[in-house]
Amino acid sequence: MDSQDNLSLKKRLRYQFDNFMSQGGFAVFLALLSAFFAAFVLMTLVRYMVELIFPNEGSPDILWEVFVQLIGLRDVGDDANFAAKIVGVFAIFIGLIFFSSLVAFVTQTFEEQLLMLRKGKSIVVEKDHTLILGFTDRISDIIEELIVANESEEDAVIVILAEEDKEVMDDFFRNNIADFKTTRLVTRNGSVTNLKNLKKVGVNDAKSVIILNEAKGADLEDFKSLSDSRVVKAILAVVAANEEVKLPSIVVEIHSEQYRRLAETIAPGVVTTLNEADILARILVQTSRNVGLATVYLNLVGFEGNEFYFYRPTLGWKNISFSKLQFHLPGTIPLGVRQIDGSLMLNPPKDYVLANNDEAIVLAEDDSAIEFYPEPTVQPREIGYQDELKVAERKMEKYLLIGWNNKTAIALGEYAKYVIPGSQVNLVVRDLTDEIKAKFDQIAKAYPDVNLQVKEVNVDSIEQLKTLCPYEFDSIAILAGSGKKAEEIDAKTLTILLELRQIFREYTAQTANKVMTDLIAEIINTEDTDLVVKAGVKDFLLSNQFVSKILAQVSQEPDVMSIYLDLFSADGSELYIKPISLYFPEEVVRQVTFADCVLAAQSRDEICLGVRINSEIGIREKNYGINLLPKLDRRLFLSLDDALITLAEDEG
């Protein structure tokens, strides 16, 4: 019975010891430290007893001698007697065990912390940082945009949480981003839907959260649906981690309309969703009908170049009308008004008088450039057409769309909304499946006044491309195909461009007629822009860069998304590039200032944002001829080949 009790006691003690040691590194450290201290006390008592029985000459400092012997810094000494030497040997031996174990434990713990840091598992202690969840091919463009946005801050922070290894992410950013300027980049590894991981990266103190979608537009619908559901789960995790209070603005990219509605209902007014296909398809159509608009949009979205701001002067607007406002805000262009209820008006009536609580929607290079002057800073001249306005005659249009992806159906519908009855829109695909045919027929049925046609053509064959008579179209838009890498997708697009250019050359050589068809291409990789320009492309849609810029800007100012939605829509006012001859007679074109252009556009109920110089269209260093926000008093020396960039209700 006693033996059983003793055995149970041993088990209980062992169990308690195991529980104590399982608490982690600090418990192990305490155990080793306690053992070392116990050894120190024991050996000190033994040494005192030996010293009483076999005293040494002199008065040794026993406490110090025992301690330095335990940590291995001192031997027993030649002048000690035999008993003291025996005790010293035991002290050194015991110290070798316990102190070495303690040092080894500290070293191991330090190495584990370094390993944890390398793996990206340590906590982030930051405030007002931008948190990015996920790691996709958009990440570098988003980071570059945020770096530009953070230039005015002394110590800005971007934190990235993704399932990729921290070392992989760090190497990627070092290789792809040349200058971080005033921004620090912090990477951490872990699941983006895990609450502990989110709290570890400071989601409670973040000013905004960007959630990236793993799926690309060209991926299968099942994978896009799965990726959308993961994004929604990540939104729920962010809301839960913040306990639904003081939520940061959350910006996400979601492909499915169903999941977008679901995401926006999780935290109304906090979650902003972006539909890549919808936005890019609208931009593609507008660009193919107004060559140069893609470059204009690239200058508007993001932080590099010009940005949208909401501005209200401290002392109010002093009953100023919107038409006069443009000459009281030098260095900027007012595009509209945000009223106190949050509603937006782009290109409001000229006689609209701003209320003191209205905010002007202003396009400017930086918010520091925005200043309201009570008096106009420049007096424009009425040298443009004022009474008898010229109207651009609308003609039948003919467009060719090559390729089928998630933007094609939207683009077909947008073309049909813009063109006049009787115009023609052709679609060419490699494989005309029943699904594509059904979607196309549905669109064609919805727009019976537009001649919509679809053909199955091997676009890799120059002979089959010739059967399309591509030189007869006003513009040809080539949509990005499918592929695992951006380089692979762009290579296919570039091949089609070169084949079309060859067809154009042969046609001109045979007929002596110059081909007027504009080529528009969707490009995935930003680095391929020079190649497509040399291939004869008049304009290009950088799909990755567009979406990345919008995600970055909306994360810092969520209300900007409503401006983009208005600009990209066929309803209301859109951007156009219109010939200068609609605004000024030939004899005054070279004399006009930008203020004169602004006034001339106002006479047509339009807002002038800048000019396009025709002679600079193919020059990258000249921004492909696009010049936004010149100084109001600057003389432009335009020609009849140049154009104004305006915000207008229609293209007339």
XYZ file of C-alpha atoms in Angstrom:
652
model
C 0.000 0.000 0.000
C 2.827 2.372 0.953
C 4.660 1.414 -2.229
C 1.527 2.197 -4.250
C 1.165 5.570 -2.500
C 4.819 6.353 -3.174
C 4.399 5.372 -6.808
C 1.334 7.602 -7.119
C 3.238 10.476 -5.545
C 6.055 10.016 -8.038
C 3.567 9.987 -10.881
C 1.881 13.120 -9.591
C 5.195 14.926 -9.219
C 6.285 13.800 -12.684
C 2.946 14.899 -14.133
C 3.211 18.351 -12.528
C 6.803 18.677 -13.734
C 5.774 17.732 -17.290
C 2.956 20.286 -17.214
C 5.330 22.960 -15.984
C 7.920 22.211 -18.677
C 5.260 22.100 -21.421
C 4.415 25.748 -20.775
C 7.242 26.732 -23.075
C 10.647 28.331 -23.104
C 10.195 30.538 -20.054
C 9.330 27.519 -17.879
C 12.447 25.684 -19.089
C 14.537 28.771 -18.367
C 13.121 29.009 -14.827
C 13.786 25.304 -14.228
C 17.426 25.584 -15.345
C 17.931 28.790 -13.377
C 16.399 27.200 -10.266
C 18.632 24.135 -10.631
C 21.692 26.350 -11.003
C 20.702 28.388 -7.937
C 20.082 25.202 -5.926
C 23.515 23.901 -6.942
C 25.047 27.230 -5.905
C 23.375 27.087 -2.468
C 24.330 23.428 -1.954
C 27.976 23.861 -2.955
C 28.241 27.041 -0.856
C 26.997 25.163 2.243
C 29.391 22.287 1.578
C 32.287 24.703 1.115
C 31.462 26.484 4.405
C 31.371 23.135 6.229
C 34.712 22.095 4.722
C 36.184 25.480 5.583
C 35.138 25.022 9.226
C 36.734 21.573 9.435
C 39.766 22.172 7.172
C 40.360 25.918 7.159
C 42.507 27.539 4.430
C 45.018 30.230 5.084
C 43.652 33.743 4.741
C 39.975 34.722 4.473
C 38.639 33.523 1.104
C 35.421 34.973 -0.370
C 33.564 31.666 -0.439
C 30.407 32.928 -2.188
C 32.399 34.422 -5.042
C 34.708 31.418 -5.386
C 31.815 28.957 -5.581
C 29.994 31.126 -8.133
C 32.961 31.556 -10.512
C 33.758 27.840 -10.198
C 30.176 26.955 -11.137
C 30.267 29.130 -14.260
C 33.709 27.761 -15.190
C 35.719 30.981 -14.887
C 38.076 29.801 -12.146
C 39.799 26.589 -11.061
C 40.289 25.403 -7.456
C 43.604 27.247 -7.061
C 47.045 25.923 -6.060
C 47.026 27.484 -2.584
C 43.802 25.729 -1.493
C 43.960 22.676 0.746
C 42.950 19.223 -0.443
C 39.372 19.406 0.915
C 38.732 22.763 -0.780
C 40.103 21.357 -4.038
C 37.727 18.367 -3.867
C 34.734 20.670 -3.293
C 35.956 22.951 -6.102
C 36.152 20.033 -8.542
C 32.587 19.033 -7.715
C 31.450 22.660 -8.085
C 33.093 22.923 -11.516
C 31.564 19.606 -12.610
C 28.053 20.577 -11.449
C 28.435 24.038 -13.009
C 29.511 22.419 -16.264
C 26.177 20.609 -16.361
C 23.759 23.305 -15.223
C 25.403 26.522 -16.447
C 26.228 25.026 -19.846
C 22.615 23.860 -20.145
C 21.447 27.378 -19.300
C 23.749 28.941 -21.915
C 22.705 26.335 -24.490
C 19.048 27.044 -23.777
C 19.516 30.816 -24.211
C 21.374 30.219 -27.485
C 18.679 27.855 -28.754
C 15.921 30.299 -27.799
C 17.733 33.108 -29.615
C 18.080 30.936 -32.728
C 14.391 30.015 -32.552
C 13.472 33.697 -32.392
C 15.651 34.393 -35.426
C 14.025 31.487 -37.245
C 10.575 32.785 -36.305
C 11.554 36.215 -37.596
C 12.822 34.722 -40.865
C 9.593 32.757 -41.231
C 7.527 35.886 -40.593
C 5.768 34.727 -37.435
C 6.639 37.598 -35.087
C 4.203 40.312 -34.014
C 3.888 43.655 -35.819
C 3.704 46.782 -33.662
C 2.576 49.566 -36.011
C -0.255 52.088 -36.258
C -2.057 53.686 -39.208
C -0.427 51.273 -41.637
C -1.825 49.810 -44.844
C -2.410 46.072 -44.507
C -2.352 43.882 -47.630
C -3.725 40.349 -47.374
C -2.446 38.028 -50.091
C 0.410 37.895 -52.572
C -0.466 37.967 -56.295
C 1.003 39.393 -59.494
C -0.657 42.747 -58.686
C 1.339 43.197 -55.490
C 4.353 45.082 -56.876
C 2.190 47.624 -58.759
C 0.112 48.224 -55.617
C 3.223 48.671 -53.463
C 4.740 51.125 -55.958
C 1.537 53.183 -55.935
C 1.417 53.257 -52.140
C 5.085 54.283 -52.006
C 4.229 57.318 -54.145
C 1.206 58.070 -51.944
C 3.376 57.907 -48.811
C 6.063 60.329 -50.014
C 4.595 63.115 -47.888
C 4.911 60.958 -44.728
C 8.186 60.601 -42.852
C 7.725 56.970 -41.821
C 4.926 55.142 -43.632
C 4.407 51.403 -43.229
C 2.908 48.717 -45.462
C 2.345 45.310 -43.859
C 1.792 42.205 -45.998
C 0.316 38.971 -44.655
C 0.379 36.019 -47.047
C 0.948 32.276 -47.112
C 4.207 32.694 -49.062
C 7.471 32.382 -47.133
C 8.713 35.665 -45.736
C 12.130 35.230 -47.351
C 10.500 34.676 -50.760
C 8.442 37.858 -50.390
C 11.409 39.902 -49.165
C 13.575 38.726 -52.077
C 10.771 39.516 -54.536
C 10.411 43.098 -53.325
C 14.165 43.679 -53.240
C 14.407 42.516 -56.861
C 11.337 44.345 -58.192
C 11.147 47.656 -56.320
C 14.150 49.927 -56.694
C 13.373 52.626 -54.122
C 11.061 52.399 -51.108
C 11.575 56.114 -50.318
C 9.845 56.908 -47.000
C 7.932 53.618 -46.832
C 8.899 50.592 -44.748
C 7.734 47.184 -45.918
C 6.936 44.513 -43.320
C 6.132 40.956 -44.446
C 4.599 38.178 -42.373
C 3.691 34.582 -43.169
C 0.339 33.035 -42.276
C -3.270 32.425 -43.241
C -5.152 35.642 -44.043
C -8.350 34.292 -42.469
C -6.790 33.354 -39.121
C -7.795 35.806 -36.377
C -4.541 35.371 -34.449
C -2.523 36.113 -37.580
C -4.614 39.210 -38.315
C -4.164 40.548 -34.797
C -0.455 39.749 -35.003
C -0.104 42.067 -38.034
C -2.024 44.882 -36.321
C -5.352 44.734 -38.139
C -6.898 46.629 -35.206
C -4.583 49.595 -35.807
C -4.510 49.545 -39.638
C -5.968 52.517 -41.511
C -6.930 50.395 -44.527
C -6.948 46.773 -45.675
C -6.485 45.544 -49.254
C -7.558 41.933 -49.849
C -6.131 40.435 -53.043
C -7.906 37.826 -55.135
C -5.870 34.795 -56.187
C -7.860 34.251 -59.391
C -7.142 36.074 -62.646
C -9.781 37.123 -65.127
C -8.748 34.342 -67.530
C -9.067 31.559 -64.931
C -11.885 29.022 -64.896
C -15.171 30.090 -63.316
C -14.923 27.433 -60.587
C -11.541 28.735 -59.443
C -12.727 32.357 -59.568
C -15.765 31.433 -57.484
C -13.549 29.648 -54.946
C -11.186 32.635 -54.766
C -14.120 35.023 -54.326
C -15.407 32.947 -51.411
C -11.960 33.118 -49.789
C -11.976 36.902 -50.137
C -15.389 37.068 -48.447
C -14.057 34.838 -45.655
C -11.086 37.190 -45.245
C -13.483 40.157 -44.938
C -15.380 38.325 -42.196
C -12.087 37.619 -40.427
C -11.033 41.297 -40.559
C -14.420 42.382 -39.166
C -14.278 39.726 -36.431
C -10.692 40.612 -35.477
C -11.772 44.234 -35.003
C -14.863 43.102 -33.076
C -16.959 45.180 -35.516
C -15.772 48.476 -34.025
C -13.405 51.033 -35.571
C -13.207 49.063 -38.795
C -10.546 50.155 -41.301
C -11.624 50.744 -44.894
C -11.547 47.403 -46.726
C -10.918 47.239 -50.480
C -11.314 43.945 -52.330
C -11.336 42.607 -55.867
C -14.196 40.156 -56.505
C -15.163 38.612 -59.849
C -18.717 37.433 -59.114
C -21.648 39.825 -58.767
C -23.177 37.523 -56.144
C -20.087 37.620 -53.932
C -19.701 41.385 -54.439
C -23.191 41.997 -53.065
C -22.486 39.625 -50.191
C -19.187 41.344 -49.362
C -20.751 44.813 -49.298
C -23.462 43.679 -46.867
C -20.913 42.394 -44.323
C -19.898 45.930 -43.358
C -21.927 48.519 -45.312
C -19.990 51.681 -46.063
C -16.692 50.046 -45.076
C -16.155 47.420 -47.783
C -15.457 48.664 -51.321
C -15.537 46.021 -54.045
C -13.824 46.209 -57.419
C -14.944 44.321 -60.523
C -11.884 44.050 -62.746
C -13.747 42.830 -65.836
C -16.402 45.542 -65.723
C -13.976 48.445 -65.336
C -11.414 47.216 -67.870
C -14.047 46.361 -70.482
C -15.515 49.865 -70.245
C -12.069 51.461 -70.517
C -11.228 49.238 -73.501
C -14.339 50.319 -75.399
C -13.822 54.007 -74.637
C -10.153 53.724 -75.612
C -10.866 51.978 -78.916
C -13.254 54.809 -79.834
C -10.917 57.578 -78.572
C -7.279 56.649 -79.094
C -5.179 57.997 -76.227
C -7.783 57.630 -73.485
C -5.960 54.692 -71.892
C -2.978 56.966 -71.245
C -5.327 59.612 -69.840
C -6.858 57.072 -67.476
C -3.413 55.875 -66.383
C -2.642 59.479 -65.444
C -5.878 59.736 -63.462
C -5.855 56.485 -61.504
C -3.348 55.895 -58.753
C -1.015 58.375 -57.084
C 1.637 58.904 -59.734
C 0.615 61.851 -61.880
C -2.689 63.493 -61.021
C -5.187 62.483 -58.360
C -8.781 63.152 -57.376
C -9.366 65.176 -54.222
C -12.410 66.430 -52.343
C -11.831 70.064 -51.404
C -13.756 72.721 -49.492
C -12.239 76.091 -48.506
C -12.313 77.078 -44.864
C -14.211 80.317 -45.509
C -16.738 78.806 -47.924
C -17.314 79.224 -51.664
C -18.788 82.747 -51.510
C -21.687 81.899 -53.881
C -19.432 81.112 -56.825
C -20.828 79.283 -59.871
C -19.167 76.122 -61.128
C -18.150 77.678 -64.464
C -16.206 80.435 -62.682
C -14.715 78.050 -60.129
C -12.238 76.692 -62.681
C -10.439 80.052 -62.802
C -10.276 80.371 -58.998
C -8.391 77.088 -58.447
C -5.143 77.459 -60.440
C -3.093 74.325 -61.025
C -6.182 72.133 -60.730
C -9.319 71.247 -62.660
C -12.667 71.006 -60.820
C -14.635 68.102 -62.313
C -17.738 68.103 -60.158
C -19.292 68.478 -56.734
C -19.960 66.201 -53.780
C -22.982 67.422 -51.870
C -23.564 67.118 -48.137
C -25.637 63.928 -48.576
C -22.673 62.234 -50.286
C -24.131 62.331 -53.809
C -21.765 63.157 -56.678
C -22.306 65.420 -59.675
C -19.678 65.192 -62.400
C -19.791 68.051 -64.897
C -22.664 69.903 -63.186
C -24.523 72.748 -64.952
C -22.398 75.849 -65.538
C -24.702 78.020 -63.454
C -24.705 75.658 -60.459
C -23.862 77.738 -57.362
C -21.787 75.872 -54.805
C -23.198 75.727 -51.271
C -20.720 76.302 -48.475
C -20.956 72.648 -47.391
C -20.364 71.348 -50.938
C -17.013 69.770 -51.727
C -15.427 70.275 -55.123
C -14.137 67.142 -56.868
C -10.731 68.377 -57.968
C -8.075 66.871 -60.220
C -4.636 67.975 -59.026
C -1.057 66.756 -58.896
C -0.995 67.065 -55.108
C -3.333 68.332 -52.397
C -0.791 71.042 -51.559
C -1.509 72.571 -54.990
C -5.186 73.157 -54.178
C -6.000 76.682 -53.027
C -9.161 78.687 -53.602
C -8.677 82.345 -54.573
C -11.620 84.753 -54.063
C -10.686 86.489 -57.327
C -9.976 84.764 -60.672
C -6.265 84.176 -61.264
C -6.536 84.495 -65.057
C -8.925 86.080 -67.552
C -9.685 83.754 -70.484
C -10.433 85.148 -73.933
C -13.596 84.378 -75.874
C -11.799 83.462 -79.096
C -13.449 80.078 -79.586
C -16.822 79.298 -81.089
C -19.469 80.780 -78.783
C -22.795 81.245 -80.570
C -22.584 78.817 -83.488
C -21.087 75.730 -81.946
C -19.634 73.070 -84.198
C -20.918 69.549 -83.748
C -19.000 66.447 -84.756
C -21.042 64.455 -87.223
C -21.688 60.951 -85.966
C -20.958 58.261 -88.527
C -21.473 54.552 -88.860
C -18.746 52.748 -86.951
C -17.119 49.380 -87.483
C -15.174 47.601 -84.747
C -13.426 44.255 -84.431
C -12.922 42.518 -81.104
C -10.447 39.604 -81.022
C -10.540 37.076 -78.190
C -12.913 35.902 -75.488
C -12.330 36.447 -71.793
C -14.306 37.790 -68.845
C -14.375 41.280 -70.408
C -15.658 40.390 -73.880
C -19.390 40.192 -73.153
C -19.286 43.478 -71.224
C -17.300 45.156 -74.021
C -19.814 44.042 -76.667
C -22.649 45.556 -74.646
C -20.708 48.800 -74.143
C -19.984 49.093 -77.880
C -23.678 48.628 -78.610
C -24.582 51.424 -76.162
C -22.185 53.940 -77.725
C -22.526 53.433 -81.490
C -25.372 54.705 -83.642
C -27.897 52.300 -85.226
C -26.512 50.441 -88.230
C -22.959 50.331 -86.874
C -21.102 47.026 -86.900
C -19.305 45.193 -84.092
C -17.556 41.931 -85.002
C -16.231 39.330 -82.598
C -13.538 36.807 -83.532
C -12.719 33.816 -81.311
C -10.446 30.794 -81.687
C -13.113 28.355 -80.548
C -16.790 29.296 -80.874
C -18.282 27.149 -78.115
C -21.996 26.797 -77.436
C -21.582 28.875 -74.281
C -19.936 31.762 -76.153
C -22.537 31.565 -78.935
C -25.384 31.680 -76.407
C -23.956 34.736 -74.622
C -23.296 36.497 -77.915
C -26.824 35.826 -79.190
C -28.239 37.201 -75.952
C -26.326 40.476 -76.417
C -27.238 40.695 -80.116
C -30.907 40.241 -79.255
C -30.722 43.061 -76.685
C -29.351 45.503 -79.315
C -31.178 44.757 -82.586
C -30.207 48.130 -84.141
C -26.490 47.242 -84.062
C -25.012 44.729 -86.499
C -23.307 42.228 -84.178
C -21.456 39.311 -85.800
C -19.300 36.489 -84.428
C -16.834 34.267 -86.299
C -14.531 31.387 -85.441
C -11.066 32.172 -86.787
C -7.610 30.792 -86.074
C -5.946 34.096 -85.203
C -2.523 32.424 -85.315
C -2.950 32.030 -89.078
C -2.215 35.167 -91.074
C -4.190 33.749 -94.001
C -7.342 33.427 -91.896
C -6.828 36.918 -90.470
C -6.717 38.275 -94.027
C -10.241 36.940 -94.652
C -11.500 39.426 -92.044
C -10.271 42.415 -94.108
C -8.978 44.025 -90.884
C -8.061 47.284 -92.678
C -11.789 48.044 -93.082
C -12.410 48.512 -89.355
C -12.193 51.773 -87.417
C -10.311 49.986 -84.656
C -9.324 46.474 -83.640
C -9.153 45.570 -79.953
C -7.166 42.483 -78.964
C -8.115 41.017 -75.606
C -5.621 39.078 -73.496
C -5.908 35.324 -73.851
C -5.272 32.596 -71.324
C -1.908 31.501 -69.969
C -0.031 30.737 -66.765
C 2.317 33.718 -66.975
C 1.946 37.312 -68.116
C 4.863 36.920 -70.546
C 3.116 34.005 -72.247
C -0.180 35.894 -72.598
C 1.481 39.055 -73.921
C 3.549 37.012 -76.390
C 0.338 35.697 -77.994
C -1.080 39.234 -78.178
C 2.138 40.533 -79.716
C 2.053 37.797 -82.368
C -1.441 38.847 -83.476
C -0.341 42.494 -83.568
C 2.614 41.690 -85.816
C 0.412 39.648 -88.146
C -2.087 42.505 -88.441
C 0.693 44.989 -89.119
C 1.998 42.727 -91.884
C -1.489 42.581 -93.430
C -1.724 46.390 -93.297
C 1.644 46.769 -95.023
C 0.701 44.365 -97.801
C -2.633 46.137 -98.300
C -0.944 49.552 -98.547
C 1.670 48.189 -100.975
C -1.025 46.710 -103.216
C -3.542 49.570 -103.154
C -1.451 52.630 -102.175
C -4.174 53.365 -99.597
C -3.105 54.253 -96.083
C -4.655 52.053 -93.397
C -6.526 54.174 -90.828
C -7.397 51.305 -88.474
C -6.318 51.846 -84.871
C -4.902 48.865 -82.981
C -5.736 48.551 -79.275
C -4.271 45.779 -77.117
C -4.798 44.529 -73.582
C -1.362 44.055 -72.004
C -0.716 42.214 -68.745
C 2.957 43.000 -68.141
C 3.863 46.698 -67.891
C 7.358 45.993 -69.239
C 5.896 44.921 -72.607
C 4.514 48.375 -73.492
C 7.519 49.375 -75.614
C 7.176 46.189 -77.665
C 3.498 46.713 -78.447
C 4.072 50.359 -79.399
C 6.744 49.245 -81.881
C 4.254 46.690 -83.204
C 1.994 49.549 -84.315
C -0.388 49.825 -81.373
C -1.944 53.274 -80.993
C -3.099 52.603 -77.444
C -2.896 49.833 -74.886
C -4.753 48.731 -71.792
C -2.413 47.749 -68.954
C -4.935 45.582 -67.134
C -2.785 44.628 -64.122
C -1.537 48.162 -63.619
C -4.999 49.721 -63.961
C -6.551 47.476 -61.327
C -3.550 47.779 -59.000
C -3.587 51.575 -59.187
C -7.309 51.714 -58.447
C -7.001 49.277 -55.522
C -4.177 51.342 -54.033
C -5.940 54.683 -54.411
C -9.324 53.481 -53.182
C -7.650 51.962 -50.108
C -6.525 55.460 -49.107
C -9.684 57.307 -50.239
C -12.684 54.932 -50.643
C -14.984 57.658 -52.018
C -12.818 57.897 -55.154
C -14.372 54.616 -56.338
C -17.677 56.355 -57.036
C -15.845 58.820 -59.318
C -14.316 55.974 -61.315
C -17.669 54.234 -61.671
C -19.195 57.434 -63.069
C -16.300 58.056 -65.456
C -16.262 54.518 -66.850
C -20.030 54.361 -67.350
C -21.804 55.032 -70.657
C -24.376 57.064 -68.725
C -23.668 60.650 -67.698
C -20.381 62.357 -68.562
C -17.357 60.474 -69.869
C -13.902 61.415 -71.054
C -13.408 62.182 -74.738
C -10.550 63.336 -76.935
C -12.069 65.797 -79.402
C -10.453 67.623 -82.339
C -9.417 71.198 -81.660
C -11.413 72.325 -84.713
C -14.645 71.855 -82.732
C -13.588 74.650 -80.375
C -11.496 77.196 -82.296
C -11.247 78.534 -85.849
C -8.010 77.696 -87.630
C -6.564 81.215 -87.465
C -6.441 81.329 -83.636
C -5.388 77.750 -82.839
C -1.705 78.594 -82.313
C -2.559 81.539 -80.046
C -4.710 79.848 -77.423
C -3.831 79.414 -73.762
C -5.163 76.602 -71.621
C -7.580 79.050 -69.955
C -8.991 79.787 -73.431
C -9.476 76.035 -73.934
C -11.298 75.738 -70.595
C -13.670 78.568 -71.545
C -14.251 77.161 -75.045
C -15.132 73.768 -73.549
C -17.555 75.436 -71.123
C -19.474 76.897 -74.054
C -20.230 73.287 -75.044
C -21.099 72.257 -71.449
C -17.817 70.380 -71.157
C -14.811 70.466 -68.836
C -11.350 70.592 -70.404
C -8.697 68.557 -68.566
C -5.809 68.954 -70.990
C -4.622 68.555 -74.567
C -3.287 65.812 -76.824
C -0.393 66.753 -79.096
C -0.632 64.679 -82.270
C 3.091 64.865 -83.104
C 3.968 63.256 -79.740
C 1.525 60.321 -79.814
C 4.200 57.633 -80.266
C 6.748 59.100 -77.832
C 6.774 57.502 -74.390
C 8.918 60.270 -72.869
C 6.231 62.770 -73.932
C 3.506 60.672 -72.257
C 2.262 59.647 -75.721
C 1.155 63.213 -76.411
C -1.121 63.520 -73.359
C -0.681 66.748 -71.385
C -3.039 67.101 -68.426
C -3.484 70.231 -66.318
C -1.221 72.734 -68.088
C -0.988 76.125 -66.396
C -4.026 78.248 -67.188
C -1.967 81.095 -68.657
C 0.301 78.820 -70.714
C 0.260 79.335 -74.489
C -0.033 75.905 -76.120
C 0.947 76.479 -79.811
C -1.568 73.896 -81.020
C -2.286 72.737 -84.562
C -5.460 71.437 -86.200
C -4.147 67.883 -85.710
C -4.232 68.303 -81.936
C -7.183 67.714 -79.619
C -8.724 68.666 -76.289
C -9.312 66.117 -73.534
C -12.748 66.850 -72.120
C -15.382 65.548 -69.748
C -18.608 65.640 -71.752
C -22.079 64.129 -72.027
C -21.439 62.822 -75.541
C -18.878 62.820 -78.334
C -20.699 65.379 -80.494
